[in-house]
Structures are given as C-alpha cells and as structure tokens.
C-alpha cells in the first residue's frame, strides 16, 4: 500500500510541476516537434534529436516488460503501455500505482508476448538506441541543450520524463526476473543502476519466461 500511495503522489507532483512550474511553452515548439517527427533534423541540436528518439525507444522497452507483467493484473497493462508512446511516464505511473506484485507468469505465451520476448527485439531496440546515443554525444551542443532545458517546457519535461522512465524500470525488473527464474542480485543491481542501457542489456540477456499449465484469466 505505501508503494501505491507513493506512485500516486509522484504522478500528481510530476504532473503539477510539468504543467504549472516548468518553463513556459515556446512559440516554435510545434514546429520543432514536427521537424523531429519527420526526420528534418538539420539545424536542430543533436542532443535534442537523440533524446526525442530515445523517448520513442523507452515505450517499446516497457512494452517488452508489460507484455508478461500484465498477464493476471486487474488493470489492462496494454492500455497504459499504449498511452506511454504519447505521454511517457505520465501514463505509466498510474499503472505502477494500480498493479499488483506479479512474480509468476500464468498460462502460455501468445504471439504478441513471444514477439516482445524475442532477443531479436531487444537487439533491434539496442541498435536504435546506441545509434542515437552516439549521434547525440558526438554531435550535440551541451551549452545549447542546457539553455533550451531552462527555457523550453517541451525540452524540460521530455528530459524529466526520460529520467522518470529510467527510475521506474527497476520496479518491474524484480518480478520479471522472478518469472524467469533469474536470482542473481548482482545482475539486478547492475541493470537497475544503469539508465536505459541497463534495460536494453536485460532485454537481450534475460532468460525465457517460465510458463505454467494454469489458464490465463486476463
């Protein structure tokens, strides 16, 4: 119960900060989003390009976790996972507040779960993320990024959203490892402490789900 209340409190505070106390919107925000979405990156700080695209990778990472975590939950994990592609942690925090501990996978894998379980999915996501990490760090302007972080609500909140998604991942990791019979505490600590890259390594290396004969109810 304390954890659930904590997630609700974080969600409320995060939302209030993002929409009331974060820097104001800039007139060119919509134009920037359109440029980032269409691949028209010329003249845009590479760090912002990288961050925007990595915020597209993170929901896929969570989809790979929620596919099995959602089995047996009272709330539809797919709904929160789908919304996270639009609003990131703002959609996932309520799921964390509503979900129950889920260390056992019930029933058999369906095609969607099998696809999201595939190591090739993890490898593909890792390749995309590594490309944008290298692109951002090699070509980015940190002084400009900090200035935009201080003056643009879009950049400011997107950065905080990235940090929030990184911090939330370990709360799914423990149950996911247990569903696979993985008990190495050192591996858990390493994955939990390395933002984004740790999650990608986990998707590439995690053991297969341990399926049960019990019928799935959700």
Tab-separated table of C-alpha atoms in Angstrom:
chain	number	residue	atom	x	y	z
A	1	UNK	CA	0.000	0.000	0.000
A	2	UNK	CA	2.723	2.591	0.805
A	3	UNK	CA	4.315	1.974	-2.609
A	4	UNK	CA	0.974	2.526	-4.337
A	5	UNK	CA	0.368	5.778	-2.499
A	6	UNK	CA	3.913	6.819	-3.335
A	7	UNK	CA	3.361	6.287	-7.062
A	8	UNK	CA	0.132	8.295	-6.955
A	9	UNK	CA	1.921	11.098	-5.130
A	10	UNK	CA	4.795	11.104	-7.625
A	11	UNK	CA	2.317	11.156	-10.526
A	12	UNK	CA	0.447	14.136	-9.057
A	13	UNK	CA	3.611	16.092	-8.235
A	14	UNK	CA	5.190	15.304	-11.606
A	15	UNK	CA	2.047	16.407	-13.454
A	16	UNK	CA	1.661	19.605	-11.434
A	17	UNK	CA	5.299	20.516	-11.951
A	18	UNK	CA	5.226	19.751	-15.690
A	19	UNK	CA	2.124	21.823	-16.432
A	20	UNK	CA	2.454	24.636	-13.886
A	21	UNK	CA	6.035	25.129	-12.705
A	22	UNK	CA	8.109	24.006	-15.709
A	23	UNK	CA	9.429	26.703	-18.082
A	24	UNK	CA	6.775	28.157	-20.412
A	25	UNK	CA	5.958	26.866	-23.876
A	26	UNK	CA	7.892	28.410	-26.732
A	27	UNK	CA	6.191	29.586	-29.939
A	28	UNK	CA	8.306	27.234	-32.051
A	29	UNK	CA	7.526	24.073	-30.037
A	30	UNK	CA	5.018	22.610	-32.503
A	31	UNK	CA	7.362	23.296	-35.409
A	32	UNK	CA	10.207	21.588	-33.517
A	33	UNK	CA	8.050	18.519	-32.802
A	34	UNK	CA	7.076	18.271	-36.475
A	35	UNK	CA	10.718	18.515	-37.555
A	36	UNK	CA	11.786	15.846	-35.079
A	37	UNK	CA	8.914	13.562	-36.059
A	38	UNK	CA	9.596	13.805	-39.793
A	39	UNK	CA	13.379	13.423	-39.620
A	40	UNK	CA	14.081	17.024	-40.624
A	41	UNK	CA	16.924	17.418	-38.131
A	42	UNK	CA	19.045	20.000	-39.891
A	43	UNK	CA	19.731	22.919	-37.577
A	44	UNK	CA	18.447	21.059	-34.506
A	45	UNK	CA	20.764	20.236	-31.616
A	46	UNK	CA	21.759	16.569	-31.957
A	47	UNK	CA	21.186	16.034	-28.228
A	48	UNK	CA	17.540	17.028	-28.649
A	49	UNK	CA	17.217	14.765	-31.694
A	50	UNK	CA	18.732	11.877	-29.706
A	51	UNK	CA	16.545	12.490	-26.659
A	52	UNK	CA	13.368	12.669	-28.747
A	53	UNK	CA	14.114	9.386	-30.474
A	54	UNK	CA	15.197	7.641	-27.279
A	55	UNK	CA	11.841	8.648	-25.830
A	56	UNK	CA	10.398	6.522	-28.630
A	57	UNK	CA	12.583	3.568	-27.673
A	58	UNK	CA	11.627	3.630	-23.988
A	59	UNK	CA	7.924	2.785	-24.521
A	60	UNK	CA	8.988	-0.266	-26.551
A	61	UNK	CA	11.238	-1.324	-23.666
A	62	UNK	CA	8.281	-1.060	-21.306
A	63	UNK	CA	6.060	-2.906	-23.770
A	64	UNK	CA	8.520	-5.810	-23.613
A	65	UNK	CA	8.118	-5.847	-19.822
A	66	UNK	CA	4.387	-5.172	-19.601
A	67	UNK	CA	3.536	-7.948	-22.040
A	68	UNK	CA	4.187	-10.533	-19.346
A	69	UNK	CA	3.641	-8.328	-16.291
A	70	UNK	CA	0.132	-7.522	-17.465
A	71	UNK	CA	-0.892	-11.194	-17.501
A	72	UNK	CA	-3.009	-11.681	-14.398
A	73	UNK	CA	-3.267	-7.999	-13.464
A	74	UNK	CA	-6.662	-6.467	-12.750
A	75	UNK	CA	-5.836	-3.441	-14.900
A	76	UNK	CA	-5.134	-3.607	-18.664
A	77	UNK	CA	-1.388	-3.132	-18.989
A	78	UNK	CA	-1.687	-2.709	-22.758
A	79	UNK	CA	-3.720	0.482	-22.287
A	80	UNK	CA	-1.103	2.175	-20.117
A	81	UNK	CA	1.685	0.871	-22.338
A	82	UNK	CA	-0.004	2.250	-25.447
A	83	UNK	CA	-0.539	5.665	-23.858
A	84	UNK	CA	3.120	5.768	-22.839
A	85	UNK	CA	4.040	6.168	-26.519
A	86	UNK	CA	2.300	9.551	-26.329
A	87	UNK	CA	2.929	10.765	-22.788
A	88	UNK	CA	5.667	8.533	-21.372
A	89	UNK	CA	5.807	8.225	-17.595
A	90	UNK	CA	2.584	10.222	-17.192
A	91	UNK	CA	0.780	7.091	-18.460
A	92	UNK	CA	2.932	4.502	-16.705
A	93	UNK	CA	2.894	5.941	-13.179
A	94	UNK	CA	-0.831	5.148	-12.708
A	95	UNK	CA	-0.135	1.572	-13.850
A	96	UNK	CA	2.597	1.245	-11.215
A	97	UNK	CA	0.162	2.553	-8.632
A	98	UNK	CA	-2.558	0.072	-9.649
A	99	UNK	CA	-0.559	-3.074	-10.446
A	100	UNK	CA	-0.060	-5.970	-8.025
A	101	UNK	CA	3.139	-7.897	-7.455
A	102	UNK	CA	3.318	-10.472	-10.218
A	103	UNK	CA	6.248	-12.899	-9.895
A	104	UNK	CA	4.524	-15.770	-11.757
A	105	UNK	CA	3.534	-15.973	-15.409
A	106	UNK	CA	0.118	-17.560	-15.817
A	107	UNK	CA	-0.676	-19.699	-18.861
A	108	UNK	CA	1.133	-19.811	-22.190
A	109	UNK	CA	2.712	-17.100	-24.298
A	110	UNK	CA	0.697	-15.712	-27.192
A	111	UNK	CA	2.199	-14.357	-30.406
A	112	UNK	CA	2.497	-10.798	-29.138
A	113	UNK	CA	4.268	-11.839	-25.961
A	114	UNK	CA	6.553	-14.146	-27.940
A	115	UNK	CA	7.483	-11.285	-30.273
A	116	UNK	CA	8.197	-8.919	-27.402
A	117	UNK	CA	10.089	-11.689	-25.597
A	118	UNK	CA	12.402	-12.275	-28.539
A	119	UNK	CA	16.029	-11.359	-28.023
A	120	UNK	CA	15.991	-10.015	-31.565
A	121	UNK	CA	13.539	-7.385	-30.348
A	122	UNK	CA	15.973	-6.406	-27.613
A	123	UNK	CA	18.868	-6.366	-30.058
A	124	UNK	CA	16.914	-4.208	-32.509
A	125	UNK	CA	15.969	-1.701	-29.804
A	126	UNK	CA	19.575	-1.669	-28.584
A	127	UNK	CA	20.895	-0.912	-32.069
A	128	UNK	CA	18.498	2.029	-32.458
A	129	UNK	CA	19.308	3.386	-29.002
A	130	UNK	CA	23.070	3.060	-29.472
A	131	UNK	CA	22.859	4.896	-32.798
A	132	UNK	CA	21.093	7.873	-31.234
A	133	UNK	CA	23.306	7.868	-28.137
A	134	UNK	CA	26.401	8.050	-30.334
A	135	UNK	CA	24.752	10.599	-32.635
A	136	UNK	CA	23.790	12.834	-29.723
A	137	UNK	CA	27.050	12.707	-27.801
A	138	UNK	CA	29.197	13.042	-30.924
A	139	UNK	CA	27.349	15.972	-32.469
A	140	UNK	CA	25.441	17.625	-29.634
A	141	UNK	CA	25.910	21.059	-28.111
A	142	UNK	CA	25.587	20.801	-24.330
A	143	UNK	CA	25.560	24.551	-23.705
A	144	UNK	CA	22.652	24.971	-26.125
A	145	UNK	CA	20.842	21.972	-24.646
A	146	UNK	CA	21.094	23.377	-21.105
A	147	UNK	CA	19.853	26.747	-22.314
A	148	UNK	CA	16.869	25.113	-24.042
A	149	UNK	CA	16.213	22.921	-20.994
A	150	UNK	CA	15.928	26.090	-18.928
A	151	UNK	CA	13.633	27.947	-21.332
A	152	UNK	CA	11.513	25.344	-23.167
A	153	UNK	CA	8.755	23.349	-21.446
A	154	UNK	CA	8.910	20.678	-24.157
A	155	UNK	CA	12.648	20.036	-23.728
A	156	UNK	CA	12.453	20.413	-19.946
A	157	UNK	CA	9.591	17.965	-19.421
A	158	UNK	CA	10.885	15.485	-22.028
A	159	UNK	CA	14.211	15.339	-20.165
A	160	UNK	CA	12.492	14.786	-16.820
A	161	UNK	CA	10.255	12.154	-18.432
A	162	UNK	CA	13.357	10.304	-19.641
A	163	UNK	CA	14.757	10.372	-16.093
A	164	UNK	CA	11.466	9.161	-14.648
A	165	UNK	CA	11.266	6.238	-17.083
A	166	UNK	CA	14.818	5.287	-16.129
A	167	UNK	CA	13.969	5.358	-12.414
A	168	UNK	CA	10.755	3.335	-12.780
A	169	UNK	CA	12.292	0.376	-14.610
A	170	UNK	CA	13.646	-1.482	-11.521
A	171	UNK	CA	10.107	-1.775	-10.102
A	172	UNK	CA	9.210	-4.084	-12.980
A	173	UNK	CA	12.608	-5.754	-13.113
A	174	UNK	CA	12.352	-7.752	-9.887
A	175	UNK	CA	9.092	-9.514	-10.816
A	176	UNK	CA	10.236	-10.050	-14.410
A	177	UNK	CA	13.425	-11.760	-13.231
A	178	UNK	CA	11.461	-13.951	-10.838
A	179	UNK	CA	9.087	-15.006	-13.642
A	180	UNK	CA	12.180	-16.320	-15.433
A	181	UNK	CA	13.911	-17.979	-12.507
A	182	UNK	CA	16.708	-15.380	-12.515
A	183	UNK	CA	18.064	-14.885	-8.994
A	184	UNK	CA	21.384	-13.060	-9.412
A	185	UNK	CA	21.189	-9.983	-7.163
A	186	UNK	CA	24.359	-8.507	-8.671
A	187	UNK	CA	22.830	-8.670	-12.146
A	188	UNK	CA	19.675	-6.951	-10.833
A	189	UNK	CA	21.755	-4.188	-9.238
A	190	UNK	CA	23.764	-3.600	-12.406
A	191	UNK	CA	20.675	-3.429	-14.639
A	192	UNK	CA	18.808	-1.212	-12.167
A	193	UNK	CA	21.635	1.299	-11.774
A	194	UNK	CA	22.460	1.850	-15.470
A	195	UNK	CA	19.800	4.070	-17.102
A	196	UNK	CA	18.400	2.896	-20.451
A	197	UNK	CA	21.450	0.823	-21.421
A	198	UNK	CA	20.894	-1.496	-18.461
A	199	UNK	CA	17.302	-2.111	-19.556
A	200	UNK	CA	18.432	-2.848	-23.114
A	201	UNK	CA	21.100	-5.277	-21.888
A	202	UNK	CA	18.446	-7.015	-19.827
A	203	UNK	CA	16.114	-7.446	-22.799
A	204	UNK	CA	18.968	-9.023	-24.756
A	205	UNK	CA	20.105	-11.398	-21.996
A	206	UNK	CA	17.029	-12.332	-19.939
A	207	UNK	CA	16.002	-15.976	-19.691
A	208	UNK	CA	12.753	-17.235	-21.292
A	209	UNK	CA	9.523	-16.990	-19.324
A	210	UNK	CA	8.612	-19.980	-17.199
A	211	UNK	CA	5.148	-20.892	-18.475
A	212	UNK	CA	2.519	-22.633	-16.361
A	213	UNK	CA	-0.325	-25.006	-17.187
A	214	UNK	CA	-2.800	-22.742	-15.406
A	215	UNK	CA	-5.241	-20.942	-17.686
A	216	UNK	CA	-4.721	-17.200	-18.026
A	217	UNK	CA	-7.611	-15.100	-16.732
A	218	UNK	CA	-6.514	-11.711	-18.127
